[in-house]
Amino acid sequence: MLKRNYLLLSLAVLFGSVVFAQLPERPGTDPNLIPDFRMPQHEKWMAGEDPYPAKPRNMWQLGVNAGMLRISGDIQSKMGYGYGLTLRKAIGYSFSFRMQYLRGNAFGADWQPSWGIAGNTALNGTNDPAVDYSGMAYLNYKTSMNELSLEGLFNISNIQFHKSKVSVSPYFLLGVGGQTYNTWVDQLNSSGVMYDYASVPVHSILNADKSIQADYLNNIWDGTYETPAQIDPGKARFRGNSTNFVLSAGLGLSFRLTDRFQLNVEHKMGLAKDDLMDGQLYQRFSNSFTMTADPYQYTSLGLGINLGKNAAQPAWMSNPMDYVYENLDYLEKKTNFDDDDNDGVPNLWDQELNTPEGAPVDAKGVTKDSDGDGCPDYDDPEPFSSAAFEIVDCKTKWPEGISEARVKELIRENARGWYLPSIHFKTDDATVRAADYENMAQIASIMQRYPKMKVDVVGNADTRYTEDYNLELSKKRAENAVQFLVDNYQIDKSRFNISYKGETNPLVKDAKGSDMLMNRRVQFLLAD
């Protein structure tokens, strides 16, 4: 299998060269998921003209949630509840926007007494003359709130390197929004009379006395929050509720249930510049302000439903590395240079994947038929039959009654009277070129037809190197040409007379550049 270190080479092969073998469809985004305005990029990517795939359309997520709502204020909070709706849309793989509506009730009650009540309009008779405590009271509240916010969610770990699907996706969020709330306190019994806090057995702030005071208070409070809490007269009101600009932050975990459903666990904190969400802004032991705002906490469990047709699942639950690994796998399978038929042409380019063993093939892996007679070279007794004569059963049909003397005469006539076809060589090389195989086949065919014929083989060289070197090089060329005919056509070596002349017998005198090819040759002459 091709190592990943060679994948860049494989990419160049796939997109920078002509690929003859038919490849399966390239892995990538389903075109039905691509919006129209991104389709040009998708088409360029599929054609290998753009390295980046088009971003698919992804689903919206509609969510419902419910959980615990608390206010972290001047009064100890108790268990509250909240519920809400969300609508979320991914902008990228790591970022999404979410609109959230939250509604709920938060509660609080202090088992510790408070002496800082003189300025609290809910306790000094201002809001309700029936509620006019002096000296000390035990505080409680119920706050009903609504929030509408726009939040940005940042994914932390949906980019996975070691697995495909994202099962759990942590995220954090930042948001802004608006809030309305209304706070009430329970300071009258069912008869409309203030509670008798003087009868509480102990008035202590020690934890050791908590159970005594808390049990007593829970027994006398009736849970009816009838008295409006103190409000900030400088704040705008909406339908009788105080309003705030809110900043929010939070952390969460998304769990994939299916491609359509997602479970969300989240803790979120909202912060407004408001110290009266719990109805109290004074210190416990004095009528001085506490100097702090009242943030609220919402811990929720939610169910997200992914909505959309012809759309991928939300990007925050998608692993963008899927595209990378799918293409790496595709390239590894298609550019591993396996050669199932061992013909020397990898499957990637091979247009004939079942070539018979040992059969010579062309650059496309197709069995060669050099003379075009319909017989593949590996099964052709004359793979380079002459086009000058009729071919029957893959063999040249020679004219009847022609003598060896006449053959020599024909050769002389067609070869300007003195040689069989010559072959030529690359610079400083003695290997028979593939371009000369047909000439060699014609020489062999005539020698096989006339077994008494002998041939003089003369090696030559150009003038690029020293005379001694060129003499040796011309000798190797002549010897290799003879050996080629012996090995491939079983011509007896004794029928050849080898000689070599180095650079002393040029066809083109004072040749330069490409003209030197004519001098780098082996001549085949009829022996006398």
XYZ file of C-alpha atoms in Angstrom:
528
model
C 0.000 0.000 0.000
C 1.252 3.430 -0.850
C 2.680 5.197 2.171
C 1.135 8.484 3.164
C 4.487 10.124 2.516
C 3.819 9.716 -1.209
C 0.306 11.160 -1.252
C 1.424 14.477 -2.715
C 2.900 12.553 -5.634
C -0.362 10.662 -5.966
C -2.343 13.900 -6.057
C -0.141 15.182 -8.820
C -0.695 11.947 -10.740
C -4.453 12.174 -10.370
C -4.954 15.832 -11.192
C -1.879 16.745 -13.203
C -1.726 13.929 -15.751
C -3.970 11.973 -18.043
C -5.459 8.990 -16.240
C -6.461 6.205 -18.577
C -8.113 3.805 -16.143
C -11.673 4.620 -15.179
C -11.778 5.711 -11.539
C -14.789 5.376 -9.240
C -16.579 8.529 -8.285
C -14.428 10.809 -6.194
C -15.577 10.933 -2.555
C -17.101 14.205 -1.502
C -20.261 16.095 -0.740
C -23.506 14.963 -2.331
C -24.269 17.641 -4.967
C -27.891 17.690 -3.763
C -26.593 19.247 -0.530
C -24.806 22.107 -2.282
C -26.745 25.406 -2.531
C -27.030 26.886 -6.005
C -24.729 29.822 -5.308
C -21.920 27.432 -4.284
C -22.407 25.018 -7.188
C -19.698 26.644 -9.378
C -17.124 25.959 -6.647
C -18.371 22.355 -6.322
C -18.063 21.786 -10.067
C -14.533 23.199 -10.118
C -13.593 20.996 -7.159
C -14.976 17.878 -8.844
C -12.975 18.778 -11.961
C -9.797 19.182 -9.903
C -9.648 22.920 -10.597
C -10.282 24.018 -7.007
C -8.601 22.353 -4.005
C -11.442 23.254 -1.643
C -14.863 21.557 -1.704
C -17.992 23.682 -1.533
C -19.624 23.990 1.860
C -22.843 21.926 1.998
C -26.177 23.213 3.167
C -26.648 22.134 6.803
C -29.718 21.716 8.952
C -31.242 24.137 11.417
C -31.788 22.844 14.924
C -34.961 23.535 16.856
C -34.562 22.798 20.547
C -36.629 22.579 23.703
C -35.106 22.636 27.160
C -35.989 22.662 30.834
C -33.982 22.888 33.998
C -33.081 24.645 37.230
C -33.147 28.440 37.472
C -31.418 30.263 40.327
C -30.477 33.818 41.179
C -27.126 34.379 42.906
C -28.080 37.461 44.889
C -28.281 38.797 48.410
C -30.752 36.137 49.511
C -29.915 32.465 49.520
C -31.399 30.839 46.419
C -33.694 27.841 46.364
C -34.636 25.446 43.612
C -36.369 27.237 40.744
C -37.319 26.071 37.292
C -37.097 27.290 33.750
C -37.912 26.169 30.231
C -37.217 27.489 26.812
C -36.954 27.234 23.056
C -33.847 27.551 20.896
C -33.165 27.902 17.187
C -29.579 27.238 16.168
C -27.728 27.494 12.852
C -24.100 26.627 12.124
C -21.975 29.240 10.369
C -18.899 27.008 10.253
C -17.689 23.776 11.776
C -16.630 25.532 14.967
C -19.132 28.364 15.288
C -22.908 28.690 15.294
C -25.560 31.243 16.199
C -28.465 30.485 18.503
C -31.613 32.381 19.385
C -32.984 31.431 22.806
C -36.182 32.245 24.605
C -36.107 31.435 28.337
C -38.959 31.650 30.815
C -38.932 30.597 34.438
C -39.347 31.248 38.128
C -36.506 31.600 40.592
C -36.966 31.344 44.352
C -34.956 32.284 47.399
C -35.280 32.282 51.198
C -32.914 33.161 54.040
C -32.892 31.189 57.242
C -30.647 33.917 58.640
C -32.286 37.125 59.884
C -31.647 40.438 58.152
C -31.529 43.814 59.864
C -30.903 45.787 56.652
C -34.578 46.289 55.772
C -35.352 49.904 56.583
C -34.871 51.006 52.990
C -36.629 47.991 51.416
C -39.974 49.284 50.092
C -41.465 45.803 50.181
C -40.899 45.568 53.957
C -41.288 49.114 55.256
C -44.929 49.637 54.257
C -44.271 51.531 51.035
C -45.435 48.888 48.568
C -48.116 47.474 50.876
C -49.051 49.188 54.171
C -49.863 45.771 55.596
C -46.201 44.805 55.353
C -44.248 47.086 57.656
C -41.496 45.319 59.532
C -39.186 47.165 61.858
C -35.859 46.033 63.125
C -35.505 42.536 61.638
C -37.124 40.168 59.138
C -36.495 36.924 57.301
C -36.351 37.448 53.543
C -37.701 35.437 50.631
C -38.684 36.037 47.012
C -40.128 34.647 43.824
C -38.864 36.120 40.554
C -40.637 35.434 37.276
C -38.448 36.231 34.307
C -38.352 36.133 30.511
C -35.229 36.374 28.418
C -34.650 36.594 24.669
C -31.010 36.364 23.629
C -28.745 35.894 20.624
C -25.763 33.702 21.395
C -22.633 32.556 19.649
C -21.627 28.947 20.335
C -18.049 27.812 19.880
C -17.381 24.102 19.455
C -14.327 22.669 21.158
C -13.783 19.148 19.855
C -15.769 18.269 16.748
C -12.500 18.175 14.759
C -11.562 14.530 15.349
C -8.376 12.898 14.074
C -8.959 9.368 15.324
C -12.629 8.631 14.671
C -15.283 9.660 12.191
C -18.539 10.581 13.852
C -18.696 13.169 16.604
C -20.560 11.584 19.512
C -20.009 14.306 22.108
C -19.366 17.943 21.287
C -18.375 20.329 24.105
C -18.987 24.026 23.512
C -18.980 27.394 25.222
C -21.252 30.310 24.506
C -21.343 34.088 24.715
C -24.485 36.097 24.147
C -26.432 39.317 24.473
C -30.116 39.806 24.994
C -32.998 41.420 26.763
C -34.731 40.403 29.962
C -37.929 41.242 31.776
C -38.674 40.190 35.346
C -41.028 40.745 38.228
C -40.239 39.866 41.850
C -42.661 39.229 44.695
C -42.145 38.390 48.366
C -44.115 36.251 50.842
C -44.467 38.387 53.992
C -48.177 37.974 54.848
C -49.951 34.868 56.046
C -53.194 33.619 54.591
C -55.097 36.097 56.821
C -53.144 39.046 55.440
C -51.152 39.486 58.647
C -47.368 39.886 58.829
C -45.449 36.886 60.046
C -44.420 36.872 63.659
C -40.649 36.573 63.239
C -40.205 37.370 66.934
C -41.503 33.865 67.663
C -38.634 32.207 65.757
C -36.824 30.215 68.475
C -33.372 31.554 67.703
C -32.241 34.667 65.763
C -28.777 33.555 64.778
C -26.489 33.553 61.721
C -24.592 30.490 62.937
C -24.835 27.309 60.889
C -25.439 25.399 64.093
C -28.818 27.119 64.391
C -29.772 26.731 60.733
C -32.083 23.754 61.119
C -34.023 25.364 63.981
C -34.703 28.586 62.129
C -35.203 27.016 58.685
C -37.735 24.450 59.955
C -39.741 27.134 61.739
C -39.787 29.449 58.714
C -40.833 26.683 56.335
C -43.782 25.981 58.630
C -45.036 29.563 58.869
C -44.509 30.778 55.288
C -47.546 29.874 53.177
C -45.774 30.083 49.796
C -48.080 32.778 48.438
C -45.946 35.625 47.129
C -48.428 38.438 47.496
C -46.299 41.537 48.014
C -44.454 43.259 45.140
C -40.737 43.543 45.795
C -38.744 46.731 45.649
C -38.007 47.956 42.113
C -35.586 50.400 40.559
C -37.670 53.403 39.452
C -34.979 54.351 36.934
C -35.462 51.201 34.863
C -37.803 50.978 31.909
C -40.908 48.900 32.479
C -42.643 46.550 30.040
C -46.103 45.329 30.950
C -45.353 45.968 34.595
C -41.985 44.171 34.500
C -38.490 45.552 34.978
C -36.280 45.345 31.908
C -32.550 44.668 31.545
C -29.852 44.347 28.926
C -28.201 40.973 29.590
C -24.806 39.457 28.844
C -24.645 35.675 29.001
C -21.957 33.005 29.045
C -22.047 29.267 29.457
C -20.708 25.779 28.823
C -22.439 22.764 27.380
C -22.215 19.255 25.999
C -24.049 18.003 22.934
C -24.659 14.254 22.604
C -25.569 12.727 19.245
C -28.579 10.453 19.539
C -29.210 10.094 15.799
C -28.514 12.270 12.786
C -31.813 14.031 13.552
C -31.820 14.208 17.345
C -29.339 15.605 19.822
C -29.291 15.785 23.627
C -27.866 18.967 25.167
C -26.685 19.539 28.722
C -25.871 23.163 29.481
C -25.105 25.598 32.251
C -25.574 29.254 31.463
C -25.144 32.437 33.479
C -26.874 35.748 32.701
C -25.628 39.039 34.079
C -27.511 42.322 34.126
C -26.682 45.554 35.895
C -29.410 44.976 38.462
C -29.249 44.250 42.206
C -32.982 43.876 42.723
C -33.720 40.620 40.927
C -34.018 38.985 44.366
C -35.879 42.011 45.814
C -33.050 43.033 48.167
C -30.130 45.408 47.675
C -29.088 46.051 51.272
C -26.524 44.331 53.456
C -27.681 41.910 56.109
C -26.623 43.955 59.115
C -27.136 47.512 57.844
C -29.003 49.594 55.323
C -25.901 49.969 53.115
C -26.045 48.749 49.512
C -24.415 45.424 48.680
C -22.679 46.898 45.593
C -23.183 43.733 43.535
C -25.523 42.710 40.718
C -27.682 39.591 40.835
C -26.560 37.101 38.152
C -28.849 34.187 37.379
C -27.899 30.584 36.602
C -29.785 28.217 34.323
C -28.798 24.529 34.236
C -30.813 22.688 31.630
C -31.365 19.481 29.729
C -32.495 19.942 26.137
C -33.526 18.006 23.073
C -32.486 19.333 19.680
C -34.314 18.353 16.494
C -32.436 18.860 13.226
C -34.656 20.243 10.491
C -34.063 20.619 6.786
C -34.412 18.901 3.421
C -31.404 18.268 1.182
C -29.150 19.398 3.994
C -26.318 17.816 5.938
C -26.490 17.392 9.678
C -25.499 20.493 11.696
C -21.835 21.301 11.175
C -21.046 21.331 14.899
C -21.791 17.592 14.946
C -19.804 16.954 11.747
C -16.129 16.137 11.585
C -14.466 18.211 8.825
C -11.623 15.693 8.832
C -14.013 13.178 7.237
C -13.399 14.883 3.888
C -9.632 14.685 4.353
C -9.551 11.040 5.436
C -12.063 9.884 2.796
C -9.898 11.398 0.089
C -6.710 9.994 1.619
C -8.313 6.565 1.652
C -9.459 7.039 -1.949
C -5.961 8.050 -3.018
C -4.310 5.205 -1.121
C -6.549 2.664 -2.822
C -6.242 4.175 -6.259
C -2.596 5.228 -6.272
C -0.940 2.302 -4.556
C 0.510 1.106 -7.893
C -0.834 -2.446 -7.540
C -0.366 -4.365 -10.784
C -2.701 -7.348 -10.656
C -1.691 -8.780 -14.029
C 2.046 -8.063 -13.560
C 2.359 -6.413 -16.942
C 4.375 -3.462 -15.611
C 1.468 -0.989 -15.846
C -0.243 -0.198 -12.502
C -3.974 -0.751 -12.254
C -4.475 2.991 -12.080
C -3.512 3.379 -15.750
C -4.127 -0.167 -17.005
C -6.860 -0.409 -19.652
C -6.498 -4.205 -19.786
C -6.406 -5.616 -16.277
C -6.157 -9.288 -17.288
C -3.186 -9.289 -19.678
C -1.814 -12.861 -20.181
C 1.368 -13.493 -18.236
C 4.512 -12.442 -20.047
C 2.703 -10.640 -22.877
C 4.371 -7.377 -23.948
C 2.069 -4.355 -23.490
C 1.992 -0.711 -24.486
C 1.971 2.259 -22.090
C -1.744 1.762 -21.454
C -1.306 -1.878 -20.424
C -2.903 -3.205 -23.609
C -1.373 -6.279 -25.258
C 0.862 -5.232 -28.153
C 0.135 -6.080 -31.776
C 3.113 -4.365 -33.358
C 2.356 -5.271 -36.977
C -1.422 -4.822 -36.677
C -2.203 -8.255 -38.091
C -4.729 -9.073 -35.338
C -2.337 -11.463 -33.585
C -0.952 -10.181 -30.270
C 2.849 -10.130 -30.170
C 3.049 -12.814 -27.474
C 1.200 -15.270 -29.752
C 2.551 -14.021 -33.086
C 5.279 -16.068 -34.823
C 6.165 -12.900 -36.746
C 5.338 -9.971 -34.449
C 6.865 -7.509 -36.927
C 5.632 -8.829 -40.265
C 6.366 -6.616 -43.252
C 3.479 -4.568 -44.576
C 4.890 -5.029 -48.093
C 3.492 -8.575 -48.333
C 0.226 -10.296 -47.490
C -0.071 -11.745 -43.965
C -1.864 -15.083 -43.556
C -2.323 -16.774 -40.156
C -0.026 -14.150 -38.615
C 2.804 -14.999 -41.056
C 4.166 -13.202 -44.113
C 3.071 -14.797 -47.365
C 6.174 -14.540 -49.461
C 5.942 -14.584 -53.273
C 6.273 -18.090 -54.764
C 9.454 -19.149 -56.460
C 11.664 -16.268 -55.269
C 15.307 -17.278 -54.922
C 17.839 -16.239 -52.317
C 19.768 -14.375 -55.004
C 16.619 -12.443 -55.892
C 16.066 -11.605 -52.213
C 19.566 -10.138 -52.063
C 18.856 -8.244 -55.229
C 15.575 -6.855 -53.837
C 17.305 -5.823 -50.650
C 19.986 -4.028 -52.582
C 17.409 -2.302 -54.764
C 15.271 -1.164 -51.839
C 18.243 -0.256 -49.660
C 20.030 1.846 -52.262
C 22.115 -1.110 -53.224
C 24.192 -1.755 -50.147
C 22.521 -2.281 -46.763
C 19.615 -3.702 -44.800
C 17.766 -1.267 -42.466
C 20.079 0.426 -39.986
C 19.272 1.117 -36.357
C 20.269 4.132 -34.252
C 21.179 4.756 -30.622
C 20.875 7.336 -27.906
C 23.935 9.340 -26.918
C 26.517 7.247 -25.026
C 24.193 4.224 -25.070
C 24.378 0.761 -26.636
C 20.822 -0.495 -25.981
C 18.553 -1.234 -28.935
C 15.771 1.357 -28.941
C 12.107 0.360 -29.024
C 11.775 2.627 -32.053
C 14.022 0.181 -33.998
C 12.221 -3.040 -33.050
C 10.332 -3.092 -36.351
C 13.555 -2.736 -38.346
C 15.110 -5.555 -36.338
C 12.024 -7.700 -36.972
C 12.295 -7.144 -40.726
C 15.958 -8.146 -40.697
C 15.132 -11.263 -38.651
C 12.200 -12.157 -40.904
C 14.402 -12.149 -44.007
C 17.169 -14.128 -42.276
C 14.661 -16.719 -41.090
C 13.239 -17.018 -44.565
C 16.716 -17.543 -46.054
C 18.735 -19.496 -43.469
C 21.974 -19.508 -45.534
C 22.183 -15.743 -45.657
C 24.958 -14.116 -43.633
C 25.087 -10.492 -42.550
C 27.918 -8.085 -41.752
C 27.098 -6.003 -38.654
C 29.024 -2.727 -38.376
C 28.929 -0.537 -35.266
C 29.469 3.251 -35.433
C 29.612 6.238 -33.088
C 29.495 10.031 -33.272
C 32.341 12.356 -32.230
C 31.229 13.355 -28.730
C 33.905 11.389 -26.849
C 37.487 10.203 -27.423
C 38.378 7.934 -30.354
C 39.218 5.012 -28.087
C 35.984 5.375 -26.142
C 33.895 5.663 -29.325
C 35.579 2.591 -30.789
C 34.620 0.531 -27.742
C 31.095 2.013 -27.763
C 30.578 1.090 -31.444
C 31.727 -2.449 -30.647
C 29.105 -2.772 -27.849
C 26.399 -1.486 -30.177
C 27.182 -4.090 -32.837
C 27.363 -6.883 -30.263
C 24.071 -5.838 -28.609
C 22.298 -5.669 -31.970
C 23.419 -9.217 -32.799
C 22.455 -10.467 -29.342
C 18.998 -8.895 -29.727
C 18.370 -10.933 -32.889
C 19.767 -14.087 -31.289
C 17.634 -13.724 -28.121
C 14.386 -12.625 -29.726
C 14.382 -14.454 -33.051
C 16.747 -17.391 -32.443
C 19.058 -16.402 -35.334
C 22.315 -18.373 -35.117
C 25.127 -16.111 -33.996
C 27.499 -17.670 -36.495
C 25.579 -15.971 -39.308
C 26.824 -12.541 -38.241
C 30.186 -10.926 -38.916
C 30.775 -8.201 -36.339
C 32.988 -5.190 -36.993
C 33.170 -1.668 -35.544
C 34.541 1.621 -36.775
C 34.061 4.087 -33.931
C 33.741 7.646 -35.266
C 35.635 7.049 -38.514
C 32.657 6.277 -40.774
C 30.061 9.071 -40.348
C 27.003 9.329 -42.549
C 26.790 13.059 -41.803
C 30.152 14.737 -41.667
C 30.689 17.521 -39.111
C 27.268 16.666 -37.621
C 26.033 18.668 -34.640
C 23.046 18.444 -32.313
C 20.273 16.133 -33.465
C 22.104 15.314 -36.714
C 24.556 13.206 -34.687
C 21.841 10.535 -34.355
C 22.530 9.444 -37.935
C 26.124 8.601 -37.016
C 25.224 6.648 -33.852
C 24.187 3.534 -35.753
C 24.628 -0.143 -36.525
C 24.562 -1.122 -40.198
C 23.450 -4.548 -41.502
C 25.167 -5.452 -44.791
C 24.723 -8.550 -46.915
C 27.870 -10.628 -46.590
C 29.558 -11.627 -49.827
